[in-house]
Amino acid sequence: MTALARFRQAQLEEGKVKERRPFLASECNELPKAEKWRRQIIGEISKKVAQIQNAGLGEFRIRDLNDEINKLLREKGHWEVRIRELGGPDYARIGPKMLDHEGKEVPGNRGYKYFGAAKDLPGVRELFEKEPLPPPRKTRAELMKSIDAEYYGYRDEDDGILEPLEQEHEKKVIAEAVEKWKMEREARLARGDEEEEEEENIYAVNEDESDEEGGKEKDGEEGQQKFIAHVPVPTQQEIEEALVRRKKMELLQKYASETLMAQSEEAKRLLGL
């Protein structure tokens, strides 16, 4: 306000006592006065919202202004409720929302709003940053596209590195096992244990072993071990006769009628064949 405007306002208010706004809205019982105090609060909010747009005021001044604006907004709500109680209009439903919409609420903190430069204060800016959306989940079909033989380990040896390493490790393990067996054998001999029996040949067969199941002995070449068959082995002649009988039956089933087959079976039965 300029000096002339302040002088003019002082002239108009001469002889008048400036009425103060009640601390509680419930203390006002006149509808015109209640609407007057509501308009006064809206004017104060407008001034402070205009001031808080200046980011050069400093962090502490901006925080104080933001707190004062929120306090005035709550007070305006109390006067609107009182006006409705006194029979006036419902400003909460039909009134303009410009001042309220200029503020921005923090998610999860309903009621308190940040105006102007207060939205860029340290610690406040992070509250308004939205969390990045999680990556979309892949469907089963998309996951199966990347599954091949290599996924199951069938191509692990194709790199030319794993197989030589396995062979080298195998040789090392075998050599260690042989060395351990030799050391144990030498230790037993050094203790004076009985002479070790030669390892039994599991393929050897005693000459006096009889063939209980009627198997025939197979003679090998000179100097080779003899083996005994413990199951009946058919001769070449028996195999040929069985093949001939099978062939005859197949031909009979293919070309002979059922009557002829029955007569043949009857004749064999009578002859005792």
PDB file of N, CA, C and O in Angstrom, residues 132-193:
ATOM      1  N   PRO A 132       9.321 -45.167  -9.374  1.00  0.00           N
ATOM      2  CA  PRO A 132       9.225 -45.746 -10.721  1.00  0.00           C
ATOM      3  C   PRO A 132       8.365 -47.007 -10.716  1.00  0.00           C
ATOM      4  O   PRO A 132       8.374 -47.778  -9.752  1.00  0.00           O
ATOM      5  N   LEU A 133       7.632 -47.161 -11.770  1.00  0.00           N
ATOM      6  CA  LEU A 133       6.770 -48.338 -11.877  1.00  0.00           C
ATOM      7  C   LEU A 133       7.610 -49.603 -11.978  1.00  0.00           C
ATOM      8  O   LEU A 133       8.664 -49.604 -12.623  1.00  0.00           O
ATOM      9  N   PRO A 134       7.197 -50.666 -11.346  1.00  0.00           N
ATOM     10  CA  PRO A 134       7.961 -51.928 -11.468  1.00  0.00           C
ATOM     11  C   PRO A 134       7.915 -52.440 -12.894  1.00  0.00           C
ATOM     12  O   PRO A 134       6.935 -52.211 -13.623  1.00  0.00           O
ATOM     13  N   PRO A 135       8.974 -53.094 -13.341  1.00  0.00           N
ATOM     14  CA  PRO A 135       8.972 -53.613 -14.717  1.00  0.00           C
ATOM     15  C   PRO A 135       7.856 -54.627 -14.905  1.00  0.00           C
ATOM     16  O   PRO A 135       7.518 -55.375 -13.977  1.00  0.00           O
ATOM     17  N   PRO A 136       7.243 -54.637 -16.059  1.00  0.00           N
ATOM     18  CA  PRO A 136       6.137 -55.585 -16.277  1.00  0.00           C
ATOM     19  C   PRO A 136       6.617 -57.023 -16.201  1.00  0.00           C
ATOM     20  O   PRO A 136       7.708 -57.358 -16.659  1.00  0.00           O
ATOM     21  N   ARG A 137       5.810 -57.856 -15.593  1.00  0.00           N
ATOM     22  CA  ARG A 137       6.166 -59.259 -15.447  1.00  0.00           C
ATOM     23  C   ARG A 137       6.011 -59.982 -16.787  1.00  0.00           C
ATOM     24  O   ARG A 137       5.070 -59.747 -17.538  1.00  0.00           O
ATOM     25  N   LYS A 138       6.978 -60.834 -17.056  1.00  0.00           N
ATOM     26  CA  LYS A 138       6.951 -61.579 -18.301  1.00  0.00           C
ATOM     27  C   LYS A 138       5.970 -62.741 -18.189  1.00  0.00           C
ATOM     28  O   LYS A 138       5.801 -63.339 -17.128  1.00  0.00           O
ATOM     29  N   THR A 139       5.325 -63.026 -19.300  1.00  0.00           N
ATOM     30  CA  THR A 139       4.406 -64.156 -19.327  1.00  0.00           C
ATOM     31  C   THR A 139       5.193 -65.461 -19.437  1.00  0.00           C
ATOM     32  O   THR A 139       6.391 -65.463 -19.705  1.00  0.00           O
ATOM     33  N   ARG A 140       4.488 -66.561 -19.238  1.00  0.00           N
ATOM     34  CA  ARG A 140       5.138 -67.873 -19.319  1.00  0.00           C
ATOM     35  C   ARG A 140       5.678 -68.126 -20.726  1.00  0.00           C
ATOM     36  O   ARG A 140       6.754 -68.689 -20.889  1.00  0.00           O
ATOM     37  N   ALA A 141       4.934 -67.678 -21.744  1.00  0.00           N
ATOM     38  CA  ALA A 141       5.390 -67.879 -23.123  1.00  0.00           C
ATOM     39  C   ALA A 141       6.683 -67.110 -23.384  1.00  0.00           C
ATOM     40  O   ALA A 141       7.595 -67.619 -24.051  1.00  0.00           O
ATOM     41  N   GLU A 142       6.788 -65.885 -22.857  1.00  0.00           N
ATOM     42  CA  GLU A 142       8.013 -65.099 -23.061  1.00  0.00           C
ATOM     43  C   GLU A 142       9.193 -65.725 -22.337  1.00  0.00           C
ATOM     44  O   GLU A 142      10.330 -65.680 -22.835  1.00  0.00           O
ATOM     45  N   LEU A 143       8.963 -66.309 -21.158  1.00  0.00           N
ATOM     46  CA  LEU A 143      10.049 -66.967 -20.438  1.00  0.00           C
ATOM     47  C   LEU A 143      10.520 -68.222 -21.163  1.00  0.00           C
ATOM     48  O   LEU A 143      11.712 -68.524 -21.172  1.00  0.00           O
ATOM     49  N   MET A 144       9.606 -68.944 -21.775  1.00  0.00           N
ATOM     50  CA  MET A 144       9.969 -70.184 -22.456  1.00  0.00           C
ATOM     51  C   MET A 144      10.751 -69.929 -23.740  1.00  0.00           C
ATOM     52  O   MET A 144      11.433 -70.829 -24.240  1.00  0.00           O
ATOM     53  N   LYS A 145      10.668 -68.710 -24.283  1.00  0.00           N
ATOM     54  CA  LYS A 145      11.389 -68.421 -25.525  1.00  0.00           C
ATOM     55  C   LYS A 145      12.903 -68.509 -25.338  1.00  0.00           C
ATOM     56  O   LYS A 145      13.622 -68.878 -26.262  1.00  0.00           O
ATOM     57  N   SER A 146      13.389 -68.172 -24.166  1.00  0.00           N
ATOM     58  CA  SER A 146      14.837 -68.146 -23.929  1.00  0.00           C
ATOM     59  C   SER A 146      15.365 -69.467 -23.379  1.00  0.00           C
ATOM     60  O   SER A 146      16.534 -69.553 -23.027  1.00  0.00           O
ATOM     61  N   ILE A 147      14.526 -70.487 -23.283  1.00  0.00           N
ATOM     62  CA  ILE A 147      14.949 -71.784 -22.759  1.00  0.00           C
ATOM     63  C   ILE A 147      15.323 -72.702 -23.912  1.00  0.00           C
ATOM     64  O   ILE A 147      14.525 -72.928 -24.823  1.00  0.00           O
ATOM     65  N   ASP A 148      16.550 -73.189 -23.923  1.00  0.00           N
ATOM     66  CA  ASP A 148      17.005 -74.117 -24.958  1.00  0.00           C
ATOM     67  C   ASP A 148      17.864 -75.191 -24.296  1.00  0.00           C
ATOM     68  O   ASP A 148      17.863 -75.343 -23.064  1.00  0.00           O
ATOM     69  N   ALA A 149      18.588 -75.935 -25.131  1.00  0.00           N
ATOM     70  CA  ALA A 149      19.427 -77.013 -24.599  1.00  0.00           C
ATOM     71  C   ALA A 149      20.514 -76.469 -23.671  1.00  0.00           C
ATOM     72  O   ALA A 149      20.897 -77.131 -22.701  1.00  0.00           O
ATOM     73  N   GLU A 150      20.999 -75.282 -23.949  1.00  0.00           N
ATOM     74  CA  GLU A 150      22.047 -74.701 -23.104  1.00  0.00           C
ATOM     75  C   GLU A 150      21.518 -74.398 -21.699  1.00  0.00           C
ATOM     76  O   GLU A 150      22.263 -74.470 -20.725  1.00  0.00           O
ATOM     77  N   TYR A 151      20.221 -74.071 -21.591  1.00  0.00           N
ATOM     78  CA  TYR A 151      19.622 -73.801 -20.285  1.00  0.00           C
ATOM     79  C   TYR A 151      19.704 -75.023 -19.382  1.00  0.00           C
ATOM     80  O   TYR A 151      19.896 -74.903 -18.176  1.00  0.00           O
ATOM     81  N   TYR A 152      19.559 -76.213 -19.956  1.00  0.00           N
ATOM     82  CA  TYR A 152      19.605 -77.452 -19.184  1.00  0.00           C
ATOM     83  C   TYR A 152      21.023 -78.019 -19.049  1.00  0.00           C
ATOM     84  O   TYR A 152      21.191 -79.096 -18.485  1.00  0.00           O
ATOM     85  N   GLY A 153      22.021 -77.329 -19.559  1.00  0.00           N
ATOM     86  CA  GLY A 153      23.399 -77.754 -19.374  1.00  0.00           C
ATOM     87  C   GLY A 153      23.914 -78.745 -20.393  1.00  0.00           C
ATOM     88  O   GLY A 153      24.977 -79.340 -20.187  1.00  0.00           O
ATOM     89  N   TYR A 154      23.205 -78.922 -21.513  1.00  0.00           N
ATOM     90  CA  TYR A 154      23.649 -79.894 -22.506  1.00  0.00           C
ATOM     91  C   TYR A 154      24.813 -79.385 -23.347  1.00  0.00           C
ATOM     92  O   TYR A 154      25.444 -80.147 -24.054  1.00  0.00           O
ATOM     93  N   ARG A 155      25.089 -78.104 -23.324  1.00  0.00           N
ATOM     94  CA  ARG A 155      26.162 -77.532 -24.141  1.00  0.00           C
ATOM     95  C   ARG A 155      27.335 -77.059 -23.294  1.00  0.00           C
ATOM     96  O   ARG A 155      28.153 -76.272 -23.755  1.00  0.00           O
ATOM     97  N   ASP A 156      27.396 -77.508 -22.057  1.00  0.00           N
ATOM     98  CA  ASP A 156      28.490 -77.064 -21.195  1.00  0.00           C
ATOM     99  C   ASP A 156      29.850 -77.537 -21.706  1.00  0.00           C
ATOM    100  O   ASP A 156      30.872 -76.884 -21.469  1.00  0.00           O
ATOM    101  N   GLU A 157      29.890 -78.686 -22.389  1.00  0.00           N
ATOM    102  CA  GLU A 157      31.162 -79.235 -22.853  1.00  0.00           C
ATOM    103  C   GLU A 157      31.573 -78.694 -24.211  1.00  0.00           C
ATOM    104  O   GLU A 157      32.650 -79.025 -24.710  1.00  0.00           O
ATOM    105  N   ASP A 158      30.689 -77.905 -24.852  1.00  0.00           N
ATOM    106  CA  ASP A 158      31.013 -77.397 -26.189  1.00  0.00           C
ATOM    107  C   ASP A 158      31.997 -76.237 -26.160  1.00  0.00           C
ATOM    108  O   ASP A 158      32.495 -75.824 -27.204  1.00  0.00           O
ATOM    109  N   ASP A 159      32.288 -75.717 -24.980  1.00  0.00           N
ATOM    110  CA  ASP A 159      33.198 -74.570 -24.931  1.00  0.00           C
ATOM    111  C   ASP A 159      34.661 -74.976 -25.039  1.00  0.00           C
ATOM    112  O   ASP A 159      35.539 -74.129 -25.174  1.00  0.00           O
ATOM    113  N   GLY A 160      34.945 -76.279 -24.993  1.00  0.00           N
ATOM    114  CA  GLY A 160      36.318 -76.746 -25.120  1.00  0.00           C
ATOM    115  C   GLY A 160      37.171 -76.526 -23.882  1.00  0.00           C
ATOM    116  O   GLY A 160      38.383 -76.733 -23.924  1.00  0.00           O
ATOM    117  N   ILE A 161      36.586 -76.106 -22.793  1.00  0.00           N
ATOM    118  CA  ILE A 161      37.334 -75.840 -21.561  1.00  0.00           C
ATOM    119  C   ILE A 161      36.985 -76.848 -20.477  1.00  0.00           C
ATOM    120  O   ILE A 161      37.861 -77.366 -19.781  1.00  0.00           O
ATOM    121  N   LEU A 162      35.698 -77.151 -20.348  1.00  0.00           N
ATOM    122  CA  LEU A 162      35.254 -78.008 -19.260  1.00  0.00           C
ATOM    123  C   LEU A 162      35.750 -79.445 -19.412  1.00  0.00           C
ATOM    124  O   LEU A 162      36.221 -80.054 -18.445  1.00  0.00           O
ATOM    125  N   GLU A 163      35.683 -79.995 -20.619  1.00  0.00           N
ATOM    126  CA  GLU A 163      36.048 -81.396 -20.804  1.00  0.00           C
ATOM    127  C   GLU A 163      37.516 -81.668 -20.502  1.00  0.00           C
ATOM    128  O   GLU A 163      37.830 -82.642 -19.791  1.00  0.00           O
ATOM    129  N   PRO A 164      38.488 -80.863 -20.990  1.00  0.00           N
ATOM    130  CA  PRO A 164      39.887 -81.102 -20.593  1.00  0.00           C
ATOM    131  C   PRO A 164      40.111 -81.000 -19.089  1.00  0.00           C
ATOM    132  O   PRO A 164      40.899 -81.762 -18.515  1.00  0.00           O
ATOM    133  N   LEU A 165      39.426 -80.086 -18.435  1.00  0.00           N
ATOM    134  CA  LEU A 165      39.569 -79.962 -16.990  1.00  0.00           C
ATOM    135  C   LEU A 165      39.045 -81.207 -16.275  1.00  0.00           C
ATOM    136  O   LEU A 165      39.648 -81.680 -15.305  1.00  0.00           O
ATOM    137  N   GLU A 166      37.937 -81.751 -16.769  1.00  0.00           N
ATOM    138  CA  GLU A 166      37.387 -82.963 -16.165  1.00  0.00           C
ATOM    139  C   GLU A 166      38.337 -84.142 -16.353  1.00  0.00           C
ATOM    140  O   GLU A 166      38.533 -84.949 -15.438  1.00  0.00           O
ATOM    141  N   GLN A 167      38.912 -84.257 -17.551  1.00  0.00           N
ATOM    142  CA  GLN A 167      39.841 -85.364 -17.804  1.00  0.00           C
ATOM    143  C   GLN A 167      41.070 -85.252 -16.908  1.00  0.00           C
ATOM    144  O   GLN A 167      41.552 -86.256 -16.357  1.00  0.00           O
ATOM    145  N   GLU A 168      41.588 -84.049 -16.757  1.00  0.00           N
ATOM    146  CA  GLU A 168      42.758 -83.856 -15.909  1.00  0.00           C
ATOM    147  C   GLU A 168      42.446 -84.214 -14.457  1.00  0.00           C
ATOM    148  O   GLU A 168      43.238 -84.872 -13.775  1.00  0.00           O
ATOM    149  N   HIS A 169      41.266 -83.780 -13.988  1.00  0.00           N
ATOM    150  CA  HIS A 169      40.885 -84.100 -12.614  1.00  0.00           C
ATOM    151  C   HIS A 169      40.668 -85.603 -12.436  1.00  0.00           C
ATOM    152  O   HIS A 169      41.032 -86.166 -11.392  1.00  0.00           O
ATOM    153  N   GLU A 170      40.109 -86.241 -13.445  1.00  0.00           N
ATOM    154  CA  GLU A 170      39.883 -87.692 -13.350  1.00  0.00           C
ATOM    155  C   GLU A 170      41.204 -88.447 -13.230  1.00  0.00           C
ATOM    156  O   GLU A 170      41.350 -89.367 -12.417  1.00  0.00           O
ATOM    157  N   LYS A 171      42.186 -88.066 -14.040  1.00  0.00           N
ATOM    158  CA  LYS A 171      43.501 -88.715 -13.973  1.00  0.00           C
ATOM    159  C   LYS A 171      44.128 -88.511 -12.590  1.00  0.00           C
ATOM    160  O   LYS A 171      44.735 -89.424 -12.031  1.00  0.00           O
ATOM    161  N   LYS A 172      43.981 -87.309 -12.059  1.00  0.00           N
ATOM    162  CA  LYS A 172      44.560 -87.007 -10.752  1.00  0.00           C
ATOM    163  C   LYS A 172      43.918 -87.872  -9.669  1.00  0.00           C
ATOM    164  O   LYS A 172      44.602 -88.432  -8.803  1.00  0.00           O
ATOM    165  N   VAL A 173      42.592 -88.021  -9.705  1.00  0.00           N
ATOM    166  CA  VAL A 173      41.882 -88.816  -8.699  1.00  0.00           C
ATOM    167  C   VAL A 173      42.276 -90.284  -8.801  1.00  0.00           C
ATOM    168  O   VAL A 173      42.498 -90.964  -7.789  1.00  0.00           O
ATOM    169  N   ILE A 174      42.399 -90.804 -10.040  1.00  0.00           N
ATOM    170  CA  ILE A 174      42.785 -92.210 -10.213  1.00  0.00           C
ATOM    171  C   ILE A 174      44.194 -92.448  -9.689  1.00  0.00           C
ATOM    172  O   ILE A 174      44.469 -93.448  -9.011  1.00  0.00           O
ATOM    173  N   ALA A 175      45.103 -91.521  -9.992  1.00  0.00           N
ATOM    174  CA  ALA A 175      46.479 -91.669  -9.521  1.00  0.00           C
ATOM    175  C   ALA A 175      46.546 -91.648  -7.989  1.00  0.00           C
ATOM    176  O   ALA A 175      47.280 -92.430  -7.373  1.00  0.00           O
ATOM    177  N   GLU A 176      45.744 -90.780  -7.369  1.00  0.00           N
ATOM    178  CA  GLU A 176      45.731 -90.729  -5.911  1.00  0.00           C
ATOM    179  C   GLU A 176      45.180 -92.023  -5.325  1.00  0.00           C
ATOM    180  O   GLU A 176      45.691 -92.526  -4.317  1.00  0.00           O
ATOM    181  N   ALA A 177      44.129 -92.589  -5.969  1.00  0.00           N
ATOM    182  CA  ALA A 177      43.556 -93.833  -5.467  1.00  0.00           C
ATOM    183  C   ALA A 177      44.553 -94.993  -5.587  1.00  0.00           C
ATOM    184  O   ALA A 177      44.680 -95.823  -4.673  1.00  0.00           O
ATOM    185  N   VAL A 178      45.283 -95.066  -6.709  1.00  0.00           N
ATOM    186  CA  VAL A 178      46.275 -96.138  -6.893  1.00  0.00           C
ATOM    187  C   VAL A 178      47.397 -96.001  -5.882  1.00  0.00           C
ATOM    188  O   VAL A 178      47.870 -96.985  -5.287  1.00  0.00           O
ATOM    189  N   GLU A 179      47.863 -94.774  -5.685  1.00  0.00           N
ATOM    190  CA  GLU A 179      48.946 -94.547  -4.732  1.00  0.00           C
ATOM    191  C   GLU A 179      48.505 -94.930  -3.319  1.00  0.00           C
ATOM    192  O   GLU A 179      49.267 -95.540  -2.552  1.00  0.00           O
ATOM    193  N   LYS A 180      47.262 -94.610  -2.968  1.00  0.00           N
ATOM    194  CA  LYS A 180      46.758 -94.966  -1.649  1.00  0.00           C
ATOM    195  C   LYS A 180      46.681 -96.477  -1.480  1.00  0.00           C
ATOM    196  O   LYS A 180      47.042 -97.026  -0.436  1.00  0.00           O
ATOM    197  N   TRP A 181      46.256 -97.190  -2.530  1.00  0.00           N
ATOM    198  CA  TRP A 181      46.154 -98.642  -2.453  1.00  0.00           C
ATOM    199  C   TRP A 181      47.537 -99.280  -2.301  1.00  0.00           C
ATOM    200  O   TRP A 181      47.726-100.207  -1.520  1.00  0.00           O
ATOM    201  N   LYS A 182      48.543 -98.758  -3.024  1.00  0.00           N
ATOM    202  CA  LYS A 182      49.899 -99.295  -2.928  1.00  0.00           C
ATOM    203  C   LYS A 182      50.470 -99.084  -1.518  1.00  0.00           C
ATOM    204  O   LYS A 182      51.101 -99.979  -0.947  1.00  0.00           O
ATOM    205  N   MET A 183      50.218 -97.901  -0.960  1.00  0.00           N
ATOM    206  CA  MET A 183      50.739 -97.623   0.375  1.00  0.00           C
ATOM    207  C   MET A 183      50.095 -98.538   1.409  1.00  0.00           C
ATOM    208  O   MET A 183      50.771 -99.073   2.293  1.00  0.00           O
ATOM    209  N   GLU A 184      48.808 -98.772   1.289  1.00  0.00           N
ATOM    210  CA  GLU A 184      48.140 -99.675   2.235  1.00  0.00           C
ATOM    211  C   GLU A 184      48.652-101.103   2.082  1.00  0.00           C
ATOM    212  O   GLU A 184      48.840-101.820   3.067  1.00  0.00           O
ATOM    213  N   ARG A 185      48.901-101.532   0.866  1.00  0.00           N
ATOM    214  CA  ARG A 185      49.401-102.895   0.628  1.00  0.00           C
ATOM    215  C   ARG A 185      50.804-103.055   1.208  1.00  0.00           C
ATOM    216  O   ARG A 185      51.124-104.051   1.862  1.00  0.00           O
ATOM    217  N   GLU A 186      51.675-102.064   1.002  1.00  0.00           N
ATOM    218  CA  GLU A 186      53.028-102.134   1.554  1.00  0.00           C
ATOM    219  C   GLU A 186      52.989-102.135   3.082  1.00  0.00           C
ATOM    220  O   GLU A 186      53.784-102.810   3.744  1.00  0.00           O
ATOM    221  N   ALA A 187      52.043-101.380   3.658  1.00  0.00           N
ATOM    222  CA  ALA A 187      51.941-101.342   5.113  1.00  0.00           C
ATOM    223  C   ALA A 187      51.528-102.698   5.672  1.00  0.00           C
ATOM    224  O   ALA A 187      52.055-103.157   6.695  1.00  0.00           O
ATOM    225  N   ARG A 188      50.609-103.362   4.986  1.00  0.00           N
ATOM    226  CA  ARG A 188      50.184-104.679   5.448  1.00  0.00           C
ATOM    227  C   ARG A 188      51.329-105.697   5.349  1.00  0.00           C
ATOM    228  O   ARG A 188      51.515-106.535   6.225  1.00  0.00           O
ATOM    229  N   LEU A 189      52.091-105.650   4.265  1.00  0.00           N
ATOM    230  CA  LEU A 189      53.219-106.572   4.108  1.00  0.00           C
ATOM    231  C   LEU A 189      54.288-106.298   5.159  1.00  0.00           C
ATOM    232  O   LEU A 189      54.939-107.213   5.678  1.00  0.00           O
ATOM    233  N   ALA A 190      54.487-105.007   5.493  1.00  0.00           N
ATOM    234  CA  ALA A 190      55.503-104.673   6.480  1.00  0.00           C
ATOM    235  C   ALA A 190      55.115-105.161   7.876  1.00  0.00           C
ATOM    236  O   ALA A 190      55.984-105.496   8.688  1.00  0.00           O
ATOM    237  N   ARG A 191      53.831-105.247   8.166  1.00  0.00           N
ATOM    238  CA  ARG A 191      53.396-105.733   9.465  1.00  0.00           C
ATOM    239  C   ARG A 191      53.502-107.255   9.575  1.00  0.00           C
ATOM    240  O   ARG A 191      53.244-107.808  10.635  1.00  0.00           O
ATOM    241  N   GLY A 192      53.882-107.952   8.490  1.00  0.00           N
ATOM    242  CA  GLY A 192      54.052-109.400   8.507  1.00  0.00           C
ATOM    243  C   GLY A 192      52.749-110.155   8.399  1.00  0.00           C
ATOM    244  O   GLY A 192      52.647-111.292   8.867  1.00  0.00           O
ATOM    245  N   ASP A 193      51.749-109.521   7.835  1.00  0.00           N
ATOM    246  CA  ASP A 193      50.485-110.228   7.648  1.00  0.00           C
ATOM    247  C   ASP A 193      50.669-111.388   6.701  1.00  0.00           C
ATOM    248  O   ASP A 193      51.668-111.502   5.986  1.00  0.00           O
TER     249      ASP A 193
END
